Tab-separated table of C-alpha atoms in Angstrom:
chain	number	residue	atom	x	y	z
A	143	MET	CA	126.752	87.069	202.032
A	144	ARG	CA	124.764	86.704	205.244
A	145	THR	CA	125.075	83.751	207.564
A	146	VAL	CA	122.010	81.663	208.329
A	147	LEU	CA	120.815	82.159	211.883
A	148	LEU	CA	121.115	79.018	213.959
A	149	LEU	CA	118.597	78.321	216.672
A	150	ALA	CA	119.656	77.627	220.222
A	151	PRO	CA	121.597	74.374	220.763
A	152	LEU	CA	119.433	71.339	221.448
A	153	ALA	CA	120.294	68.306	223.546
A	154	LEU	CA	121.467	65.541	221.250
A	155	VAL	CA	123.082	62.682	223.068
A	156	ALA	CA	121.907	60.522	225.937
A	157	CYS	CA	124.260	57.805	227.164
A	158	LEU	CA	126.419	57.609	224.057
A	159	PRO	CA	129.650	55.623	224.388
A	160	PRO	CA	132.579	57.751	225.579
A	161	ALA	CA	134.376	57.151	222.284
A	162	VAL	CA	132.112	59.564	220.441
A	163	THR	CA	130.475	62.832	221.430
A	164	LEU	CA	127.907	64.228	219.011
A	165	SER	CA	127.375	66.973	221.515
A	166	GLN	CA	126.312	70.077	219.635
A	167	ASN	CA	123.011	70.144	217.797
A	168	TYR	CA	121.671	73.144	215.906
A	169	ALA	CA	118.598	73.652	213.785
A	170	LEU	CA	118.829	75.830	210.717
A	171	ALA	CA	116.120	78.454	210.379
A	172	PRO	CA	112.878	76.676	209.370
A	173	ARG	CA	112.420	75.754	205.719
A	174	PRO	CA	108.886	74.995	204.468
A	175	ASN	CA	108.128	71.395	203.496
A	176	VAL	CA	111.724	70.189	203.571
A	177	THR	CA	112.072	66.549	202.477
A	178	ASP	CA	115.796	65.824	202.425
A	179	ALA	CA	119.264	67.365	202.306
A	180	VAL	CA	122.430	66.120	200.613
A	181	THR	CA	125.985	67.434	200.477
A	182	GLY	CA	128.470	68.570	197.839
A	183	ASP	CA	131.002	71.306	197.097
A	184	PHE	CA	129.096	73.701	194.859
A	185	ASN	CA	131.651	76.525	194.803
A	186	GLY	CA	134.929	74.622	194.829
A	187	ASP	CA	136.266	76.015	198.101
A	188	GLY	CA	136.770	72.595	199.716
A	189	LYS	CA	134.013	73.188	202.272
A	190	VAL	CA	130.901	71.026	202.487
A	191	ASP	CA	127.737	72.719	201.201
A	192	LEU	CA	124.114	71.609	201.605
A	193	LEU	CA	121.545	71.031	198.897
A	194	VAL	CA	118.092	71.173	200.481
A	195	HIS	CA	115.129	69.643	198.659
A	196	SER	CA	111.680	70.960	199.548
A	197	VAL	CA	108.248	70.426	198.023
A	198	ASP	CA	105.202	72.695	198.074
A	199	ALA	CA	103.107	73.685	195.060
A	200	ARG	CA	106.365	73.146	193.183
A	201	GLY	CA	109.685	71.528	193.929
A	202	GLU	CA	112.700	73.568	194.975
A	203	LEU	CA	116.412	72.971	195.427
A	204	THR	CA	118.280	75.345	197.719
A	205	VAL	CA	122.077	75.490	197.907
A	206	MET	CA	123.444	76.635	201.276
A	207	LEU	CA	127.172	77.309	201.005
A	208	GLY	CA	129.221	75.992	203.911
A	209	LEU	CA	131.422	78.310	205.935
A	210	GLY	CA	133.675	75.483	207.121
A	211	ASN	CA	132.610	75.724	210.763
A	212	GLY	CA	129.302	73.858	210.646
A	213	GLN	CA	127.338	76.957	209.676
A	214	PHE	CA	125.935	77.886	206.278
A	215	ALA	CA	125.220	80.966	204.194
A	216	ASP	CA	121.770	82.006	203.007
A	217	GLY	CA	120.236	79.640	200.513
A	218	ILE	CA	120.090	80.125	196.736
A	219	SER	CA	116.963	78.429	195.339
A	220	THR	CA	116.141	76.858	191.975
A	221	ALA	CA	112.668	75.657	190.964
A	222	ILE	CA	112.316	72.041	189.788
A	223	ALA	CA	109.488	69.606	189.111
A	224	ARG	CA	107.407	68.649	192.120
A	225	ASP	CA	107.596	64.848	191.882
A	226	VAL	CA	111.341	64.230	192.011
A	227	LYS	CA	113.381	61.826	194.097
A	228	VAL	CA	116.325	62.690	196.320
A	229	PRO	CA	118.813	64.571	194.086
A	230	THR	CA	122.066	62.928	192.979
A	231	ILE	CA	125.197	65.070	193.343
A	232	ALA	CA	128.171	64.647	190.977
A	233	ASP	CA	130.601	66.693	188.892
A	234	LEU	CA	129.073	65.986	185.484
A	235	ASN	CA	131.304	68.272	183.393
A	236	ASN	CA	134.686	67.919	185.132
A	237	ASP	CA	134.969	71.545	186.274
A	238	ASN	CA	135.371	70.618	189.983
A	239	PHE	CA	131.985	72.110	190.906
A	240	ALA	CA	129.107	69.918	192.059
A	241	ASP	CA	126.230	69.446	189.633
A	242	VAL	CA	122.807	67.901	190.239
A	243	LEU	CA	120.775	65.149	188.604
A	244	VAL	CA	117.100	64.692	189.514
A	245	ILE	CA	114.626	62.137	188.228
A	246	ASP	CA	111.013	63.160	187.791
A	247	GLN	CA	108.525	60.582	189.042
A	248	THR	CA	105.429	62.271	187.675
A	249	PRO	CA	102.736	59.565	187.741
A	250	TYR	CA	101.453	57.951	184.544
A	251	PRO	CA	100.263	59.254	182.088
A	252	GLY	CA	102.843	61.976	182.666
A	253	THR	CA	106.126	61.994	180.706
A	254	PRO	CA	109.096	60.611	182.671
A	255	THR	CA	112.239	62.743	182.517
A	256	ILE	CA	115.564	63.287	184.162
A	257	THR	CA	116.865	66.809	184.669
A	258	VAL	CA	120.515	67.897	184.676
A	259	LEU	CA	121.513	71.088	186.515
A	260	ILE	CA	125.090	72.170	185.812
A	261	GLY	CA	126.591	74.280	188.576
A	262	ASN	CA	128.029	77.734	187.914
A	263	GLY	CA	130.482	77.450	190.790
A	264	ASP	CA	128.681	79.877	193.100
A	265	GLY	CA	125.677	77.844	194.269
A	266	THR	CA	123.565	78.700	191.230
A	267	PHE	CA	122.894	76.576	188.163
A	268	ARG	CA	122.603	76.939	184.430
A	269	GLN	CA	119.183	76.554	182.885
A	270	PRO	CA	117.974	73.035	183.754
A	271	VAL	CA	118.028	70.535	180.888
A	272	SER	CA	115.282	67.899	180.969
A	273	ILE	CA	115.664	64.679	179.012
A	274	THR	CA	112.723	62.429	178.161
A	275	ILE	CA	113.750	58.826	178.777
A	276	GLY	CA	110.682	56.803	177.734
A	277	ALA	CA	110.598	54.781	180.935
A	278	SER	CA	109.423	55.318	184.497
A	279	PRO	CA	112.576	55.993	186.563
A	280	THR	CA	112.936	54.731	190.129
A	281	GLY	CA	116.574	55.599	190.799
A	282	ALA	CA	119.739	56.891	189.148
A	283	ARG	CA	123.466	56.671	189.826
A	284	VAL	CA	126.384	58.575	188.319
A	285	ALA	CA	129.782	56.969	187.674
A	286	ASP	CA	132.221	56.207	184.860
A	287	PHE	CA	130.671	53.032	183.477
A	288	ASN	CA	132.788	52.738	180.314
A	289	GLY	CA	136.231	53.684	181.613
A	290	ASP	CA	136.767	56.862	179.586
A	291	GLY	CA	137.105	59.163	182.608
A	292	LYS	CA	133.758	60.862	181.981
A	293	LYS	CA	130.674	60.619	184.174
A	294	ASP	CA	127.821	58.468	182.877
A	295	ILE	CA	124.289	57.944	184.188
A	296	ALA	CA	122.610	54.618	184.993
A	297	ILE	CA	118.845	54.715	185.514
A	298	ALA	CA	116.714	51.930	186.986
A	299	ALA	CA	113.267	52.119	185.436
A	300	GLY	CA	109.978	50.382	184.812
A	301	ARG	CA	107.784	50.609	181.765
A	302	VAL	CA	105.546	53.611	181.271
A	303	GLY	CA	101.876	52.713	181.692
A	304	PRO	CA	100.061	50.002	183.619
A	305	SER	CA	102.391	47.861	185.699
A	306	VAL	CA	103.610	44.573	184.253
A	307	VAL	CA	105.640	42.437	186.645
A	308	GLY	CA	109.208	41.695	185.602
A	309	THR	CA	109.498	44.313	182.872
A	310	GLY	CA	112.014	46.623	184.495
A	311	ARG	CA	114.909	48.035	182.530
A	312	LEU	CA	118.309	49.605	182.972
A	313	LEU	CA	119.023	52.721	180.930
A	314	VAL	CA	122.612	53.916	180.547
A	315	MET	CA	123.517	57.345	179.166
A	316	LEU	CA	127.207	57.699	178.325
A	317	GLY	CA	128.647	61.104	179.140
A	318	HIS	CA	130.670	63.429	176.925
A	319	GLY	CA	132.455	65.071	179.862
A	320	ASP	CA	130.729	68.422	179.363
A	321	GLY	CA	127.419	67.739	181.101
A	322	THR	CA	125.750	66.301	177.995
A	323	PHE	CA	124.983	62.645	177.349
A	324	ASP	CA	124.190	60.147	174.622
A	325	ALA	CA	120.626	58.956	174.245
A	326	PRO	CA	120.084	56.054	176.634
A	327	HIS	CA	120.712	52.486	175.584
A	328	THR	CA	118.475	49.959	177.281
A	329	GLN	CA	118.734	46.436	178.587
A	330	GLU	CA	115.961	44.327	180.089
A	331	LEU	CA	116.385	43.273	183.702
A	332	GLY	CA	113.593	40.788	184.245
A	333	ILE	CA	112.863	42.419	187.605
A	334	ASP	CA	111.139	45.606	188.709
A	335	PRO	CA	113.935	47.851	190.036
A	336	ALA	CA	113.124	50.161	192.908
A	337	HIS	CA	116.536	51.143	194.331
A	338	ILE	CA	120.057	51.174	192.922
A	339	THR	CA	123.659	51.745	194.005
A	340	GLU	CA	127.038	51.501	192.270
A	341	ALA	CA	130.537	50.245	193.134
A	342	ASP	CA	133.187	47.835	191.870
A	343	PHE	CA	131.767	44.763	193.594
A	344	ASN	CA	133.989	42.099	191.995
A	345	GLY	CA	137.317	43.924	192.030
A	346	ASP	CA	137.923	43.987	188.264
A	347	GLY	CA	138.253	47.772	188.074
A	348	ARG	CA	134.877	48.203	186.366
A	349	MET	CA	131.831	49.796	187.934
A	350	ASP	CA	128.980	47.436	188.817
A	351	LEU	CA	125.426	47.967	190.060
A	352	ALA	CA	123.242	46.484	192.778
A	353	VAL	CA	119.498	46.734	192.158
A	354	VAL	CA	116.642	45.991	194.558
A	355	ASP	CA	113.427	44.538	193.124
A	356	GLY	CA	110.357	46.532	194.102
A	357	VAL	CA	107.906	43.642	193.566
A	358	GLN	CA	109.798	40.604	194.839
A	359	HIS	CA	110.456	42.423	198.099
A	360	GLY	CA	114.029	41.956	199.238
A	361	ALA	CA	115.277	40.430	195.981
A	362	THR	CA	118.596	42.037	195.057
A	363	MET	CA	120.486	41.602	191.781
A	364	ILE	CA	124.156	42.339	191.135
A	365	LEU	CA	124.856	43.644	187.628
A	366	LEU	CA	128.504	43.233	186.673
A	367	GLY	CA	129.882	45.936	184.409
A	368	ARG	CA	131.601	44.970	181.155
A	369	GLY	CA	133.441	48.291	181.077
A	370	ASP	CA	131.568	49.579	178.025
A	371	GLY	CA	128.318	50.729	179.646
A	372	TRP	CA	126.634	47.323	179.428
A	373	PHE	CA	126.090	44.886	182.291
A	374	ASP	CA	125.785	41.143	182.850
A	375	GLU	CA	123.491	39.608	185.429
A	376	GLY	CA	125.429	38.329	188.405
A	377	PHE	CA	124.658	37.123	191.899
A	378	ARG	CA	121.123	37.337	193.344
A	379	PHE	CA	120.041	37.155	196.955
A	380	TYR	CA	116.986	37.861	199.088
A	381	ALA	CA	117.240	40.319	201.956
A	382	LYS	CA	115.954	39.595	205.446
A	383	PHE	CA	113.655	42.623	205.240
A	384	GLU	CA	111.502	44.184	202.552
A	385	ALA	CA	114.181	46.493	201.211
A	386	MET	CA	113.329	50.171	200.768
A	387	GLY	CA	116.822	51.448	200.118
A	388	ILE	CA	120.335	50.229	199.334
A	389	ARG	CA	123.782	51.677	200.070
A	390	HIS	CA	127.351	50.415	199.809
A	391	ALA	CA	130.297	50.785	202.191
A	392	ASP	CA	133.243	48.727	203.419
A	393	MET	CA	131.640	47.524	206.645
A	394	ASN	CA	134.381	45.141	207.820
A	395	GLY	CA	137.607	46.787	206.660
A	396	ASP	CA	138.563	44.212	204.008
A	397	LYS	CA	138.680	46.795	201.179
A	398	LEU	CA	135.596	45.252	199.524
A	399	GLU	CA	132.355	47.186	199.122
A	400	ASP	CA	129.539	45.609	201.131
A	401	LEU	CA	125.801	46.282	200.879
A	402	VAL	CA	123.484	47.873	203.432
A	403	LEU	CA	119.747	47.470	202.887
A	404	SER	CA	117.173	49.551	204.756
A	405	SER	CA	113.534	48.726	205.389
A	406	ASN	CA	110.595	49.433	207.673
A	407	ASP	CA	111.992	46.846	210.091
A	408	GLY	CA	115.597	47.919	210.241
A	409	ILE	CA	118.977	47.668	208.536
A	410	SER	CA	120.648	44.529	207.197
A	411	VAL	CA	124.312	44.179	206.243
A	412	TYR	CA	125.547	41.849	203.498
A	413	LEU	CA	129.285	41.303	203.264
A	414	ASN	CA	131.102	41.109	199.938
A	415	LEU	CA	132.522	37.584	199.682
A	416	GLY	CA	134.540	38.413	196.567
A	417	GLY	CA	133.710	37.936	192.925
A	418	GLY	CA	130.540	39.978	193.296
A	419	GLN	CA	128.870	37.545	195.714
A	420	PHE	CA	127.396	38.504	199.078
A	421	GLY	CA	126.498	36.846	202.358
A	422	PHE	CA	124.308	37.979	205.222
A	423	ARG	CA	126.241	39.409	208.184
A	424	THR	CA	123.817	41.003	210.615
A	425	ALA	CA	120.509	42.818	211.013
A	426	VAL	CA	119.700	45.758	213.256
A	427	TYR	CA	116.024	46.147	214.108
A	428	THR	CA	114.588	49.640	214.378
A	429	ASP	CA	111.031	50.823	214.881
A	430	THR	CA	110.837	52.812	211.679
A	431	PHE	CA	112.481	53.206	208.280
A	432	ARG	CA	114.774	56.165	207.921
A	433	ALA	CA	117.668	56.774	205.579
A	434	SER	CA	120.769	56.053	207.623
A	435	ALA	CA	124.162	57.711	207.731
A	436	ILE	CA	127.125	55.317	207.575
A	437	ALA	CA	130.486	56.467	208.953
A	438	ASP	CA	133.166	55.629	211.498
A	439	PHE	CA	131.940	58.244	213.939
A	440	ASP	CA	134.461	57.425	216.678
A	441	HIS	CA	137.502	56.534	214.513
A	442	ASP	CA	137.806	53.047	215.981
A	443	GLY	CA	138.089	51.456	212.545
A	444	ILE	CA	134.551	50.031	212.625
A	445	MET	CA	131.705	51.570	210.654
A	446	ASP	CA	128.720	52.885	212.610
A	447	PHE	CA	125.181	53.978	211.755
A	448	ALA	CA	123.121	56.993	212.679
A	449	VAL	CA	119.447	56.497	211.943
A	450	SER	CA	116.402	58.423	213.145
A	451	ARG	CA	116.775	58.759	216.925
A	452	ARG	CA	119.492	56.131	217.318
A	453	TYR	CA	123.247	55.929	217.113
A	454	LEU	CA	124.303	52.343	216.306
A	455	HIS	CA	127.847	51.751	217.498
A	456	GLY	CA	129.713	49.086	215.480
A	457	GLN	CA	131.257	46.268	217.521
A	458	PRO	CA	134.272	44.076	216.595
A	459	ASP	CA	132.006	41.018	216.232
A	460	GLY	CA	129.910	42.698	213.527
A	461	THR	CA	126.967	43.569	215.742
A	462	TYR	CA	125.745	47.063	216.590
A	463	ARG	CA	125.004	48.491	220.005
A	464	PRO	CA	122.108	50.974	219.917
A	465	PHE	CA	122.083	54.205	221.892
A	466	GLU	CA	119.072	56.456	222.113
A	467	ILE	CA	119.612	60.089	221.108
A	468	ALA	CA	117.877	62.711	223.229
A	469	HIS	CA	115.252	64.503	221.194
A	470	ARG	CA	111.987	66.327	221.191
A	471	ASP	CA	109.220	65.050	218.913
A	472	TYR	CA	111.407	64.908	215.826
A	473	ASP	CA	110.386	63.402	212.511
A	474	ASP	CA	113.798	62.576	211.065
A	475	SER	CA	113.023	61.651	207.499
A	476	PHE	CA	116.546	61.701	206.080
A	477	THR	CA	120.031	61.531	207.610
A	478	VAL	CA	123.432	61.982	205.941
A	479	SER	CA	126.975	62.410	207.215
A	480	ALA	CA	129.845	64.695	206.230
A	481	ASP	CA	132.669	66.614	207.914
A	482	LEU	CA	131.014	70.020	208.129
A	483	ASN	CA	133.701	71.883	210.086
A	484	ASN	CA	136.898	70.343	208.668
A	485	ASP	CA	138.034	68.785	211.934
A	486	GLY	CA	138.318	65.259	210.526
A	487	TRP	CA	135.256	63.927	212.348
A	488	PRO	CA	132.017	62.975	210.521
A	489	ASP	CA	129.045	65.128	211.510
A	490	LEU	CA	125.313	64.588	210.947
A	491	ILE	CA	122.678	66.375	208.886
A	492	SER	CA	119.051	65.390	209.481
A	493	THR	CA	115.772	66.706	208.157
A	494	ASP	CA	112.772	67.107	210.448
A	495	ARG	CA	109.543	67.336	208.510
A	496	ALA	CA	107.394	67.887	211.585
A	497	HIS	CA	109.203	71.117	212.481
A	498	GLN	CA	110.400	71.939	208.946
A	499	GLU	CA	114.009	72.053	210.065
A	500	ILE	CA	117.410	70.856	208.992
A	501	ARG	CA	119.400	69.857	212.057
A	502	ILE	CA	123.190	69.866	212.290
A	503	ALA	CA	124.989	67.717	214.879
A	504	LEU	CA	128.720	68.434	215.147
A	505	ASN	CA	130.892	65.508	216.201
A	506	ARG	CA	133.233	66.583	218.998
A	507	GLY	CA	135.353	63.474	218.535
A	508	ALA	CA	136.766	60.897	220.897
A	509	LYS	CA	137.148	62.045	224.476
């Protein structure tokens, strides 16, 4: 197995706080039309691997196995549909190898599907299995929604065909634990879901969902899980920005999962008040929307953000201090965080569409 050639180190940090030093930045050898990269352990060796999503005449997923030192082996590619969203990584058949779920957003009158790729444990996949779902999917999450220890799939979707406001649906496919699933059961939402995330938001031990409305911009609905794969409508709130993405994390250390909404204007944080209710905490204005990485980059007990060309250092009062990251003319379209070299410090993976690169920034830790 050959190791991917890394380009010369690039300057990453300008005037970052002394508590964190993201000081080594490499670019993986150029990949054509890269759109995003996510992480998982595809061969079960405990090292973080990359799944790179690229789009040309067709879509392609490339697994790059991690070597445990921030470098990666040559990619193994699998063809997929062209119009898919960012892949979802999960162990769908309980064999301790990462699998992949993609949703196909082929425009109407195309046939909406989701595709399951079960990993072989070496960075390759079994023959993809596509499932027609009869709705237009906008996002999917994988979790155990009925408490049987098996992974299920929740899909936020609109109706197939001309748009009708307020006709969005939630489709839930209960898993058998072997990578196969029941046909989806459906419940009406009364909104038009665009983004979705999952966590136990009310502390009852059951998985819940948070869904962002794509028409009533900023409207967010909490769906409280019953523990059987069905959900009840819970708390609703309206975000400060027109939300274009939603994540969850414990942003204030109270052991409750909070919500982070991203938009063209910036990032807004909503704290979990208990019982599945949320209250606005703070907003961080940025000049462009980019998927942000959330982690405690300096191990001070406060969650931070890395987004586009900025590192946003979390402060004890709940605000964030921005620091510019030195760069050339990057187009960072997607940023995620993981410990790539097993040193206990979260590192960064960013895609750069302009230069068709995946860039790795290794966190050198507190100094």
